[in-house]
CSV table of C-alpha atoms in Angstrom, one decimal:
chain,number,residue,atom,x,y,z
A,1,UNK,CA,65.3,-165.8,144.1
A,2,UNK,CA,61.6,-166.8,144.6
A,3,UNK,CA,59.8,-165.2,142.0
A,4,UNK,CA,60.0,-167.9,139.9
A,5,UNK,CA,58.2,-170.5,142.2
A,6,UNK,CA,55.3,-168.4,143.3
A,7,UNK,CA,53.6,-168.6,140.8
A,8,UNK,CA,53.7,-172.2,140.6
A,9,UNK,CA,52.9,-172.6,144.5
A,10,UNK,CA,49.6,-173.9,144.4
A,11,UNK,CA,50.5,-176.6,141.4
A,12,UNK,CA,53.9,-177.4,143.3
A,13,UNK,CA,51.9,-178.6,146.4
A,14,UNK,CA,49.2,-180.1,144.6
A,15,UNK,CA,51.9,-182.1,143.0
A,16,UNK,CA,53.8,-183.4,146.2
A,17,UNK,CA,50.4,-184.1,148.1
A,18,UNK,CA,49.5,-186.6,145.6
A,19,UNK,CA,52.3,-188.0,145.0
A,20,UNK,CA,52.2,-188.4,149.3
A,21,UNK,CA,48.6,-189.9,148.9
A,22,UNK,CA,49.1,-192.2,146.5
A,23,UNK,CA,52.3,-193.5,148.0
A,24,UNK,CA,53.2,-194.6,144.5
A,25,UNK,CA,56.9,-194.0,145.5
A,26,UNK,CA,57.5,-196.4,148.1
A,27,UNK,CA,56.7,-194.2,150.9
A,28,UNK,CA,55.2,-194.8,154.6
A,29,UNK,CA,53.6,-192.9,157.0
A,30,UNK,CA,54.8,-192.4,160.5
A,31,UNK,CA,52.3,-191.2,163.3
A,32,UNK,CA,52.3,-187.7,164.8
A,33,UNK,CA,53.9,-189.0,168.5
A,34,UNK,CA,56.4,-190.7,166.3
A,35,UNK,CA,57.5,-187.3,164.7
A,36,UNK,CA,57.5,-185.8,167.6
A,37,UNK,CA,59.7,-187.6,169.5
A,38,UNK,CA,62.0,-187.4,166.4
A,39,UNK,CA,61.7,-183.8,166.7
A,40,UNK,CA,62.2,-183.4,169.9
A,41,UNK,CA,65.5,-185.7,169.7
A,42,UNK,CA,66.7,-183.4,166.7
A,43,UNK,CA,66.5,-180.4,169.3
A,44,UNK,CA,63.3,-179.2,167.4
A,45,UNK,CA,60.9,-177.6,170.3
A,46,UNK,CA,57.9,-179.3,170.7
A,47,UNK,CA,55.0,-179.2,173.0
A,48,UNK,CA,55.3,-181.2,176.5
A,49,UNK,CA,53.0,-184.7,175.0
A,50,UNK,CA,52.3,-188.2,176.1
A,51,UNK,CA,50.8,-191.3,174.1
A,52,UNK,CA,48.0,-193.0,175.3
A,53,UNK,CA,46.1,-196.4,174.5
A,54,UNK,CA,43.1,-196.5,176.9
A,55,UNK,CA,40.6,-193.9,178.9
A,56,UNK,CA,42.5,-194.2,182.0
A,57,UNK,CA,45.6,-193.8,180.6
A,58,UNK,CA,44.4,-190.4,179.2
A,59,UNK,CA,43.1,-189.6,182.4
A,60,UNK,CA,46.4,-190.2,183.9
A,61,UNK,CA,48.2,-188.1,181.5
A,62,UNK,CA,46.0,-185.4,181.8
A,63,UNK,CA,46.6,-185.1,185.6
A,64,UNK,CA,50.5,-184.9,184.7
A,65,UNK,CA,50.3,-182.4,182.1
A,66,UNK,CA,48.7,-180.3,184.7
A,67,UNK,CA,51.2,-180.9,187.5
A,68,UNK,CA,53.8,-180.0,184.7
A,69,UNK,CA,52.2,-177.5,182.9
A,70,UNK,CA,49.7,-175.6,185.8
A,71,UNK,CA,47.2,-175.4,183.4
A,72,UNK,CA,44.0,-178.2,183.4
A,73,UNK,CA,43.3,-178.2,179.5
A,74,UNK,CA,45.1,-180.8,177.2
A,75,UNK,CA,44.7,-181.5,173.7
A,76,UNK,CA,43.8,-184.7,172.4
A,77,UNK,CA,44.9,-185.5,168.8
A,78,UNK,CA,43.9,-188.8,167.0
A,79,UNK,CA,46.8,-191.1,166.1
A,80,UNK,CA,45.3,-191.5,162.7
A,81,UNK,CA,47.3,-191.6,159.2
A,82,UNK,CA,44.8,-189.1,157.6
A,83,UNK,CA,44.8,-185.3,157.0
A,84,UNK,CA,42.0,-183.3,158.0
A,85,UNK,CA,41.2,-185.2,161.1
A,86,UNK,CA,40.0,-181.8,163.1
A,87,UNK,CA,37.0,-182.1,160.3
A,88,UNK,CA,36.7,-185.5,160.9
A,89,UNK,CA,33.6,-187.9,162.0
A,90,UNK,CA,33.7,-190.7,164.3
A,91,UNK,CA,31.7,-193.9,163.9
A,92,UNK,CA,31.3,-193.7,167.4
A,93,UNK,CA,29.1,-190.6,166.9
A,94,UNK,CA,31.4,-188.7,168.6
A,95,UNK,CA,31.4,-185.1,167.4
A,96,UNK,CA,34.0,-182.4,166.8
A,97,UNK,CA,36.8,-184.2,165.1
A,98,UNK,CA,39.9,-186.5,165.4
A,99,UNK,CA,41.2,-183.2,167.2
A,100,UNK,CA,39.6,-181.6,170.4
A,101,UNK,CA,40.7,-179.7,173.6
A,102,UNK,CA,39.6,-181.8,176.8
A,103,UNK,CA,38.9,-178.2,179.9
A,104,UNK,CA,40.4,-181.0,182.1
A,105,UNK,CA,41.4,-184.7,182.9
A,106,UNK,CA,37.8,-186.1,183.3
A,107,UNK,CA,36.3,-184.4,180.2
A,108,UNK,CA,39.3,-185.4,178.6
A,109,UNK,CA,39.0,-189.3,179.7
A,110,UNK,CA,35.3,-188.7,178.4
A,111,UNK,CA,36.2,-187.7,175.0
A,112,UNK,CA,38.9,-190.6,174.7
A,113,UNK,CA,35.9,-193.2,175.0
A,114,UNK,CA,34.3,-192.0,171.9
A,115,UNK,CA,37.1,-192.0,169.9
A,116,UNK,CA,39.9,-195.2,171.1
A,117,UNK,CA,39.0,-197.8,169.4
A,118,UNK,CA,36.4,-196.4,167.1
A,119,UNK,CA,37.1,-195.2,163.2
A,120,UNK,CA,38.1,-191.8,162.1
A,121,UNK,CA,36.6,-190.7,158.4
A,122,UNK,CA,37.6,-187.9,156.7
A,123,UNK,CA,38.4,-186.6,153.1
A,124,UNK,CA,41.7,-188.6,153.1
A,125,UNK,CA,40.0,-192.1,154.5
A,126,UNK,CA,37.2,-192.9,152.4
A,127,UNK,CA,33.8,-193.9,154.0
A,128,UNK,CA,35.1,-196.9,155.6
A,129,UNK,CA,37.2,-194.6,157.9
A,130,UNK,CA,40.9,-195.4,159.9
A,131,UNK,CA,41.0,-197.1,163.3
A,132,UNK,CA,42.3,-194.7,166.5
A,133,UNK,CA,44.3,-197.1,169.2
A,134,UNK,CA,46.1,-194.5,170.0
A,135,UNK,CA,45.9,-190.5,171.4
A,136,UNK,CA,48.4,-187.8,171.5
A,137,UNK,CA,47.9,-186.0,175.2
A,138,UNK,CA,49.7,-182.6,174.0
A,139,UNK,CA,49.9,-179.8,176.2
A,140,UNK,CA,47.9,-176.5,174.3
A,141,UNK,CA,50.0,-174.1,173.0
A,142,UNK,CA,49.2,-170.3,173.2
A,143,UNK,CA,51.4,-169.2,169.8
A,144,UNK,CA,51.7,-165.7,168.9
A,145,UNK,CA,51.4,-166.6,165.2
A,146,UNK,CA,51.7,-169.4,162.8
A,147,UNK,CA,53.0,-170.6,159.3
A,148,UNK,CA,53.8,-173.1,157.5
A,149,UNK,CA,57.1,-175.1,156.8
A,150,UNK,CA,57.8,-178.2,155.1
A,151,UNK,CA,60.5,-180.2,153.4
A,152,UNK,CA,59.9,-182.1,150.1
A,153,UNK,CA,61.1,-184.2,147.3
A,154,UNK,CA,60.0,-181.9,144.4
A,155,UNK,CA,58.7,-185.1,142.3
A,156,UNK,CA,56.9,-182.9,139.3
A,157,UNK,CA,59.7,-180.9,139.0
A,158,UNK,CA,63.3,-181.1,139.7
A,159,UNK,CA,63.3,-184.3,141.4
A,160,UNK,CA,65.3,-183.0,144.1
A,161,UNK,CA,64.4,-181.6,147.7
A,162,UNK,CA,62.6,-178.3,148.1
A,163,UNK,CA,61.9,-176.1,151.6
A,164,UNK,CA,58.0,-174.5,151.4
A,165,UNK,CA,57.3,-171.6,153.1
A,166,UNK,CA,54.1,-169.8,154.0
A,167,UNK,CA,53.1,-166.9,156.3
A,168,UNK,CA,49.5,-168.7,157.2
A,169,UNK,CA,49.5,-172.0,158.8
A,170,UNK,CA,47.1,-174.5,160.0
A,171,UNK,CA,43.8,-176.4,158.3
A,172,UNK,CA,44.0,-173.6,155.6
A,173,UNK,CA,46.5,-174.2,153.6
A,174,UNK,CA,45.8,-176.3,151.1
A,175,UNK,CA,43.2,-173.7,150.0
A,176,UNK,CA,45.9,-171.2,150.3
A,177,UNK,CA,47.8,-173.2,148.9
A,178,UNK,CA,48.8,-170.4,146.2
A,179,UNK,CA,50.8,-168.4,148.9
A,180,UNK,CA,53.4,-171.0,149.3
A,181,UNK,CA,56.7,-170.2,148.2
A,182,UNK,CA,59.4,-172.9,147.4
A,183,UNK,CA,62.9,-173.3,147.3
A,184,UNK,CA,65.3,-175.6,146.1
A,185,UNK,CA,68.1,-177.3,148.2
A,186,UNK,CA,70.7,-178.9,147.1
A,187,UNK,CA,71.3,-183.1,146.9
A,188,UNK,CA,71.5,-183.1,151.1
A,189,UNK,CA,68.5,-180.3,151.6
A,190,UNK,CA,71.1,-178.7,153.2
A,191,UNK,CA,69.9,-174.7,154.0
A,192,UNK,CA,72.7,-172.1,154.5
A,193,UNK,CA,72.3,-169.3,157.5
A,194,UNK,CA,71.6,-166.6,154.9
A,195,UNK,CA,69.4,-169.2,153.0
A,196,UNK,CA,67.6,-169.5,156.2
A,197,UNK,CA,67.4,-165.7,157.1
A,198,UNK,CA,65.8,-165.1,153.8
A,199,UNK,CA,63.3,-167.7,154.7
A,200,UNK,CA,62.3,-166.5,158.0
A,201,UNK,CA,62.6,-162.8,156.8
A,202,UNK,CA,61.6,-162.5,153.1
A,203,UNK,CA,59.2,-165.0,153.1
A,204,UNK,CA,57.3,-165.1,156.6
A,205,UNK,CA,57.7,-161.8,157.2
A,206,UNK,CA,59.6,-162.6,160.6
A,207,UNK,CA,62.2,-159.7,162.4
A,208,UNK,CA,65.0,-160.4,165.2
A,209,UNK,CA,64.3,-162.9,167.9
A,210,UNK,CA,61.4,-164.8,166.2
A,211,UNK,CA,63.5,-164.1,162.8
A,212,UNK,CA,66.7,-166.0,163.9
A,213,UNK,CA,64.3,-168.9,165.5
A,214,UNK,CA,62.7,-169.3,162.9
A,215,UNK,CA,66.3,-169.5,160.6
A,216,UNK,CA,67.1,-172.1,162.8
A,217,UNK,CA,64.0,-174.2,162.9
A,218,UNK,CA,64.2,-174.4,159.3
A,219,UNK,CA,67.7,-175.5,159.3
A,220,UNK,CA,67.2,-177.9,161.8
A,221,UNK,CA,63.9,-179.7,159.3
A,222,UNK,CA,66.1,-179.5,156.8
A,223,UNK,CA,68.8,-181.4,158.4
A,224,UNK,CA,66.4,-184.1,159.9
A,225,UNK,CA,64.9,-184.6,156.4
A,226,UNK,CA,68.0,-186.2,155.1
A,227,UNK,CA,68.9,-187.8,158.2
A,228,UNK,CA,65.5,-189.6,158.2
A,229,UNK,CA,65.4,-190.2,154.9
A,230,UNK,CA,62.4,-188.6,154.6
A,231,UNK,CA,60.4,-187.6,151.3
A,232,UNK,CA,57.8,-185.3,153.3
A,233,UNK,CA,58.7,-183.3,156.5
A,234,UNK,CA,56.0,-181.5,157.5
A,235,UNK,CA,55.5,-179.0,160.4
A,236,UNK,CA,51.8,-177.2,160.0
A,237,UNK,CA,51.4,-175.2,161.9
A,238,UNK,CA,54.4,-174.2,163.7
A,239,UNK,CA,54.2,-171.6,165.5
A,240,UNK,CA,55.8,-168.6,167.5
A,241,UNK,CA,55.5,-168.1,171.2
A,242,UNK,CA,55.3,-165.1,173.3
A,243,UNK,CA,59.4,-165.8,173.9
A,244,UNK,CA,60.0,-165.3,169.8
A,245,UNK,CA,60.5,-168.9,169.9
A,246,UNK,CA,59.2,-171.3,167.5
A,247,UNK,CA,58.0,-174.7,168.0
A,248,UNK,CA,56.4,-177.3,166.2
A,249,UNK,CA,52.3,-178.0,167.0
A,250,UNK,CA,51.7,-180.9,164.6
A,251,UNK,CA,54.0,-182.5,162.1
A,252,UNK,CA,53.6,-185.3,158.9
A,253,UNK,CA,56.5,-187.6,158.7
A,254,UNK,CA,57.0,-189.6,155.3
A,255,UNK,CA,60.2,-192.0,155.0
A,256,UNK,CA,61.2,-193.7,151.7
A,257,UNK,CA,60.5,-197.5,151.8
A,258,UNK,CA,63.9,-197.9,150.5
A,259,UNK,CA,65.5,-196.9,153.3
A,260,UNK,CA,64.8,-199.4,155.1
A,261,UNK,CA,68.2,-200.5,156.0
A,262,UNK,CA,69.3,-197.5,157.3
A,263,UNK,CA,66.2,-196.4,159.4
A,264,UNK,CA,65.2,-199.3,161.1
A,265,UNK,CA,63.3,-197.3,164.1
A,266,UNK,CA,61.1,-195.4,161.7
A,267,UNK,CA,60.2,-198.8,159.9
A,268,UNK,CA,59.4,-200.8,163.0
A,269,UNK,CA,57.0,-198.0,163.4
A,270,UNK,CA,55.2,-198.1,160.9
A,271,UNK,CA,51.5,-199.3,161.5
A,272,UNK,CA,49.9,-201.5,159.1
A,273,UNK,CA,46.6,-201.4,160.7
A,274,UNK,CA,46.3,-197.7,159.2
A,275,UNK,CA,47.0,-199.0,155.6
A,276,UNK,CA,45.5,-201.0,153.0
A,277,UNK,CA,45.6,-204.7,154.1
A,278,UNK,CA,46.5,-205.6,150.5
A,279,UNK,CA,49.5,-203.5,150.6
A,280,UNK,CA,50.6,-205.2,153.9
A,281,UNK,CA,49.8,-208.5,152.8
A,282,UNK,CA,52.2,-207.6,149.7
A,283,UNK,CA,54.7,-206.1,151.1
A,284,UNK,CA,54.9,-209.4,154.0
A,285,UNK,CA,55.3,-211.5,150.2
A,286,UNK,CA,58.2,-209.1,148.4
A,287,UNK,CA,55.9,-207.3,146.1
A,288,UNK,CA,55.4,-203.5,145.5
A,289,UNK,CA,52.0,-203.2,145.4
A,290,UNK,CA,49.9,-200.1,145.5
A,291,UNK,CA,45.9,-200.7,145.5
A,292,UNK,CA,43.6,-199.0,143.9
A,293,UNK,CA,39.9,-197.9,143.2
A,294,UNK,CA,38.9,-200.2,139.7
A,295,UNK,CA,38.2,-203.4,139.2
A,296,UNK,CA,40.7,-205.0,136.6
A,297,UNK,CA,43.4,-206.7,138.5
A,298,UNK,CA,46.7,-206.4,136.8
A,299,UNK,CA,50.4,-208.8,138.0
A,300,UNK,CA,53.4,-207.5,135.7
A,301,UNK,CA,56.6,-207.9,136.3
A,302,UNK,CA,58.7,-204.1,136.0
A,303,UNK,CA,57.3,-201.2,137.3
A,304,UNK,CA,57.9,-199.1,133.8
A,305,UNK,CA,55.6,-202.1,132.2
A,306,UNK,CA,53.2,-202.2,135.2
A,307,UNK,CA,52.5,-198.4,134.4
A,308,UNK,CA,52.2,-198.8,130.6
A,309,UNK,CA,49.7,-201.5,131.4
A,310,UNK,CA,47.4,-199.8,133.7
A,311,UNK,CA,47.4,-197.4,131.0
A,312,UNK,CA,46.8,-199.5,128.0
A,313,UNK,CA,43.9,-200.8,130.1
A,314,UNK,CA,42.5,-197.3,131.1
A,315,UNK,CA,42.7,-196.5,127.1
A,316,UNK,CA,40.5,-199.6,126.3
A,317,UNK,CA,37.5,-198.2,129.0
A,318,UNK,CA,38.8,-200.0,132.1
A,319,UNK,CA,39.5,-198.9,135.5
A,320,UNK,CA,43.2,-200.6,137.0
A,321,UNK,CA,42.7,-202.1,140.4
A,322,UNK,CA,45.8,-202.0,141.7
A,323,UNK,CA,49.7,-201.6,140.8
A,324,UNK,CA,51.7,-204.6,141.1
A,325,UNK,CA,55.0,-205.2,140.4
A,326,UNK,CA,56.5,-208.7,141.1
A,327,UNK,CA,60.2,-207.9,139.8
A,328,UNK,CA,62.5,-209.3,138.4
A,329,UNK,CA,63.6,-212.1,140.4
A,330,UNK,CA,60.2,-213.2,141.4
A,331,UNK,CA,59.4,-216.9,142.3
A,332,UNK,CA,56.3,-219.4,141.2
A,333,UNK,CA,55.5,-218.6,144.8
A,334,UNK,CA,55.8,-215.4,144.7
A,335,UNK,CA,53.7,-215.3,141.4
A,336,UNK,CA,50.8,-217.4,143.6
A,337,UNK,CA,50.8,-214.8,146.2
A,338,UNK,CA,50.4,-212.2,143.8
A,339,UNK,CA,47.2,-213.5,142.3
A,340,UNK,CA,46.2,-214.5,145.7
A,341,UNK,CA,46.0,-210.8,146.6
A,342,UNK,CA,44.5,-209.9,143.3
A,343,UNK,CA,41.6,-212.5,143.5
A,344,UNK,CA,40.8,-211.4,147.4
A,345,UNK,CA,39.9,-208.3,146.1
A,346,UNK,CA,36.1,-208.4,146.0
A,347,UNK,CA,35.9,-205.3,143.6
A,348,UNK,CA,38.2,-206.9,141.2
A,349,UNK,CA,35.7,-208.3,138.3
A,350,UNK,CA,38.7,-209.7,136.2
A,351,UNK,CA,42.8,-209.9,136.6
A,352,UNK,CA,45.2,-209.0,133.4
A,353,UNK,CA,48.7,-210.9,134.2
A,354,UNK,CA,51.4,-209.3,131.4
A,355,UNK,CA,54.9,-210.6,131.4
A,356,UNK,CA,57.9,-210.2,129.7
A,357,UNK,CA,60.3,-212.4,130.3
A,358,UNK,CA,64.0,-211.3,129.8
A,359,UNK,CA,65.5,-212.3,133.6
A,360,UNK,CA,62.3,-213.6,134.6
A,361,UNK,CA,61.2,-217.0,133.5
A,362,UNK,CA,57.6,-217.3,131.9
A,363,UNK,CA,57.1,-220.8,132.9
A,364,UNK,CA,58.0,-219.8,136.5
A,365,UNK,CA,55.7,-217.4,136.2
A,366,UNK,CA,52.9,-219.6,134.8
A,367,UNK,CA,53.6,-222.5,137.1
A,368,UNK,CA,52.6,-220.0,139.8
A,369,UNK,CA,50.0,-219.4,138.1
A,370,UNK,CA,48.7,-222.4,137.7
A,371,UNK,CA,49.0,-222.7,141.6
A,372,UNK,CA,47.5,-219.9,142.3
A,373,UNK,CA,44.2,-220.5,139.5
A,374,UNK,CA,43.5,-224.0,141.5
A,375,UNK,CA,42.2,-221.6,144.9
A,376,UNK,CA,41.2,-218.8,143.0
A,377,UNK,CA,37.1,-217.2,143.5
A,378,UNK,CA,34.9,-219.3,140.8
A,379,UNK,CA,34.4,-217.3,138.1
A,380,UNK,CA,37.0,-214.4,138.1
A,381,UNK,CA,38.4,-214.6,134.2
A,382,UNK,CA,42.2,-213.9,134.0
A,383,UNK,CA,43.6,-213.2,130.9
A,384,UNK,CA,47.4,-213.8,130.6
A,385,UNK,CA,50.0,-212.0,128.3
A,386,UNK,CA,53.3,-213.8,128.1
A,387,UNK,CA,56.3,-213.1,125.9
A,388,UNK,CA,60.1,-214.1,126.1
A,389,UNK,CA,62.1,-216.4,128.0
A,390,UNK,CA,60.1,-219.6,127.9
A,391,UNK,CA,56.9,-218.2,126.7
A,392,UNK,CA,55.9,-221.0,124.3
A,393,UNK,CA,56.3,-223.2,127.3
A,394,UNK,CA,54.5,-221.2,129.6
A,395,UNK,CA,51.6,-220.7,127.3
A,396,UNK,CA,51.1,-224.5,126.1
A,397,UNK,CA,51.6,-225.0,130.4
A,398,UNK,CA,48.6,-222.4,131.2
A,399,UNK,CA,46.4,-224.0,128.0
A,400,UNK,CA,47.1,-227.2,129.6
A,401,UNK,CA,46.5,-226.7,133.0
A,402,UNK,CA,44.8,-223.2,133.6
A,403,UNK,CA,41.0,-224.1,133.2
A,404,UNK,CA,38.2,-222.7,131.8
A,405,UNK,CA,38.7,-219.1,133.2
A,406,UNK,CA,42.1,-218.8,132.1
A,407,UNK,CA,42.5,-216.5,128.4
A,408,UNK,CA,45.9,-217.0,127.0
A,409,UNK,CA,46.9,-213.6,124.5
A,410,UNK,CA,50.4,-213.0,122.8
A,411,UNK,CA,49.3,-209.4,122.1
A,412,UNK,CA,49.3,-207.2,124.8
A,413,UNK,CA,46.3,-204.7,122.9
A,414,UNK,CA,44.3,-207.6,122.3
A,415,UNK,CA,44.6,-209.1,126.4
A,416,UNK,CA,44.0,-205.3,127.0
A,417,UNK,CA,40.3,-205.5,125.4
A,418,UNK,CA,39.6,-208.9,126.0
A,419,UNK,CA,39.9,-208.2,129.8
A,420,UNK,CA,38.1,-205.2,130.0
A,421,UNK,CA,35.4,-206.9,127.9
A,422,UNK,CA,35.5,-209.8,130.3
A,423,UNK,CA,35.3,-207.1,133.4
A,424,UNK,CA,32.4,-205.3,132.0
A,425,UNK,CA,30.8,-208.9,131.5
A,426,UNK,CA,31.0,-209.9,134.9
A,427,UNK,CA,29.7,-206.5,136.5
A,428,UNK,CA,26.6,-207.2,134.1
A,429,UNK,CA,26.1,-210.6,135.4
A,430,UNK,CA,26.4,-209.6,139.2
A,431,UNK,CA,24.2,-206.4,138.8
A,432,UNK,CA,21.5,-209.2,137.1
A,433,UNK,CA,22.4,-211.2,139.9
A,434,UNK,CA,21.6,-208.7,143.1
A,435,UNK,CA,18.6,-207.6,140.6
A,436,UNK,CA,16.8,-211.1,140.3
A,437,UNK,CA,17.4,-211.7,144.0
């Protein structure tokens, strides 16, 4: 039944963690403690755990977990939206990671000082790092062994949900990534008991008590994946304890944006402050908006379009700076907004706009333009493509009133060279610029 994915493991995973880091799907994050509660409400074990914002408050925790627990060591894991944290560096100077295990309530109140309110980097983050507000206070767990087991939307492949299994958890696993096994679940990721046997049997190499926990635990993900709404449900490692029990030591959470409407608790949780500020301002305005690591700006309206023009721009020598879609129902307002993100983008040298108008009104479009252009940094050429509904109109209405920065193209190839052309200008003049000063 499996042979046919394990080949493939190491591709399959590679293909649903950057679909996850991209978040080109309409996807959030949710923090570990918010996970965990879900867990833990889904019947899913989970360590004993409290959420912490200052020093003292860790402190205080600390001394619970004890009383609970009889044990003086606590974990302290960094509420940050970013994998590897355990091989992550503080800008506090802090060493040892996003994750470290405190011998007792005072060292632990220590350790919270150096990392609350100071940034996290690691290989997910960039240099620039993610802010920690919050800690997770998580009793240590003594597991008998680990693995891995997660539920996914197999987006390279069949589009529908997979489980992945593998008999090694923790940090490792994306290197081991080869030794994860996949299987496909039907339209509700719904796992069957003999399904789930073959899972905690076949697969990771589980027998009786810890066999039939396991079973379980992987129906119970599967069944809290499509109540969530989830597109990543992700328990590494989880682990088995000296009862043949298995519980859950850290878990990833994604939820599809869509879903909004029927998961309002997961999407009040979500925390901007750990995303790109241009995606938040975007998403506050109505606009799907995904930021990237050019510097040619592009505002089109349908995502399909959007796509072909990021790649028409890449095939003329240019780097995209973003996705944005405005839709089809955008307004002039809406249209202003857009560009206003665009232009606050300091590593944007030049924008692309390229519209079709069928529903969407060009005019509209170029009257928020026009808006938008009056504001805009001095000096950032836009070069706007616009065909259909009302283009004539909008064109001899951007001609009139754009200015001197505004280009106005018909053809989308020629926009396409004319704004990389303009792009590479502009980093010429700036790098003359720094130089002569």
């Amino acid at each position: 039944m499996y042979s046919r994915f394990i080949g493939s493991g190491r591709q399959l995973f590679s293909t649903i963690y950057s679909t996850v880091s991209q978040q080109q799907r309409r996807q959030f994050n949710v923090h570990e403690h918010t996970a965990m509660s879900l867990l833990r409400k889904n019947g899913i074990l989970v360590p004993d755990f409290e959420l912490a914002s200052s020093a003292d408050e860790v402190y205080t925790f600390a001394r619970e977990l004890e009383r609970r627990t009889g044990r003086p060591q606590v974990m302290l894991k960094a509420q940050v939206l970013a994998g590897g944290r355990s091989r992550g560096e503080w800008s506090s100077g802090l060493a040892g990671g996003g994750v470290r295990l405190a011998a007792g309530a005072d060292e632990a109140r220590l350790l919270a000082q150096g990392m609350l309110g100071h940034r996290l980097r690691t290989r997910q983050t960039g240099p620039e790092g993610r802010p920690c507000h919050r800690l997770l206070v998580v009793e240590p767990a003594k597991p008998v062994r680990e693995f891995y087991l997660a539920v996914a939307m197999d987006t390279g492949g069949s589009g529908g949900p997979i489980l992945m299994a593998a008999r090694l958890g923790g940090t490792g696993i994306e290197e081991a990534a080869s030794s994860v096994v996949a299987r496909p679940l039907g339209p509700e990721a719904a796992l069957s008991g003999a399904g789930a046997a073959e899972v905690a049997e076949r697969v990771l190499g589980l027998a009786g008590r810890e066999a039939e926990s396991a079973a379980r635990f992987a129906q119970q993900l599967c069944r809290m994946f499509s109540a969530s709404d989830a597109t990543l449900l992700e328990v590494n490692p989880a682990a088995v304890d000296s009862h043949g029990q298995v519980l859950c030591l850290d878990c990833k959470l994604n939820v599809d944006s869509n879903a909004r409407f029927r998961q309002p608790e997961l999407c009040s949780a979500r925390d901007w402050a750990q995303e790109d500020p241009r995606d938040a301002t975007a998403a506050g305005c109505g606009l799907k908006y995904v930021g990237m690591d050019g510097d040619i700006g592009c505002l089109v309206n349908g995502a399909g379009l959007a796509m072909a023009t990021m790649d028409i721009v890449k095939l003329h020598g240019g780097e995209p700076a973003n996705f944005l879609d405005v839709g089809g129902t955008v307004t002039a307002k809406q249209v202003a907004q857009a560009l206003d993100i665009i232009g606050s983008d300091g590593r944007v040298t030049a924008a692309l706009v390229n519209i079709f108008g069928g529903i969407v009104r060009c005019d509209v479009v170029a009257e928020g333009l026009v808006s938008a252009l009056q504001r805009l940094r001095p000096g950032l050429p836009v070069v706007v493509r616009l065909q259909g509904n009302r283009g004539s109109e909008a064109r001899q209405l951007l001609r009139r009133e754009g200015g001197a920065a505004v280009s106005v193209c018909e053809c989308l190839d020629e926009a396409a060279r004319m704004v990389v052309s303009l792009a590479s200008s502009s980093k010429s003049s700036s790098s003359r610029a720094g130089g002569s000063g």
